[in-house]
Amino acid sequence: MKTVFQNEYVTMFYDEENSILIDVWTEKTEDMSDEEFKNALREGWLKAMTAHQIKYALTDTTKFCYVIVPDIQEWIVKDIFRKAEEVALLKQAMLVSEDFIANVSIE
């Protein structure tokens, strides 16, 4: 596995043998701006997807603290996920914290 993108908020690894991109987000995402988040997805995630024709993605958000507001959620679907699917992405999985599951069950 090789590192294809890294900043203070996320490290992205590419496993060529299995055609998978693994991104691991840190707790520092609590201080991340919208532009920093978008940049990580554009310059890291989407660029890796495009360059390597990656079929699978695993996103580890167990320490992710950034709140993704509805406008950003729509941007992700339209400008990131759809473009990745056009290139090669077949499946994506996300690891979430137990706290996330607890909060969803309360809501």
PDB file of C-alpha atoms in Angstrom, residues 45-46 49-50 54 79-90:
ATOM      1  CA  TRP A  45      -9.851  11.218  -2.975  1.00  0.00           C
ATOM      2  CA  LEU A  46     -11.104  12.115  -6.465  1.00  0.00           C
ATOM      3  CA  MET A  49      -9.761   7.621  -8.023  1.00  0.00           C
ATOM      4  CA  THR A  50      -9.172   9.154 -11.431  1.00  0.00           C
ATOM      5  CA  ILE A  54      -9.961   2.603  -8.318  1.00  0.00           C
ATOM      6  CA  ASP A  79     -19.089  16.579  -7.687  1.00  0.00           C
ATOM      7  CA  ILE A  80     -17.235  13.704  -6.033  1.00  0.00           C
ATOM      8  CA  PHE A  81     -19.178  10.423  -5.930  1.00  0.00           C
ATOM      9  CA  ARG A  82     -20.744  10.726  -9.384  1.00  0.00           C
ATOM     10  CA  LYS A  83     -17.397  11.548 -10.977  1.00  0.00           C
ATOM     11  CA  ALA A  84     -15.734   8.629  -9.163  1.00  0.00           C
ATOM     12  CA  GLU A  85     -18.477   6.282 -10.359  1.00  0.00           C
ATOM     13  CA  GLU A  86     -17.995   7.506 -13.941  1.00  0.00           C
ATOM     14  CA  VAL A  87     -14.313   6.611 -13.716  1.00  0.00           C
ATOM     15  CA  ALA A  88     -14.443   3.173 -12.063  1.00  0.00           C
ATOM     16  CA  LEU A  89     -15.828   3.183  -8.489  1.00  0.00           C
ATOM     17  CA  LEU A  90     -18.108   0.206  -7.888  1.00  0.00           C
TER      18      LEU A  90
END
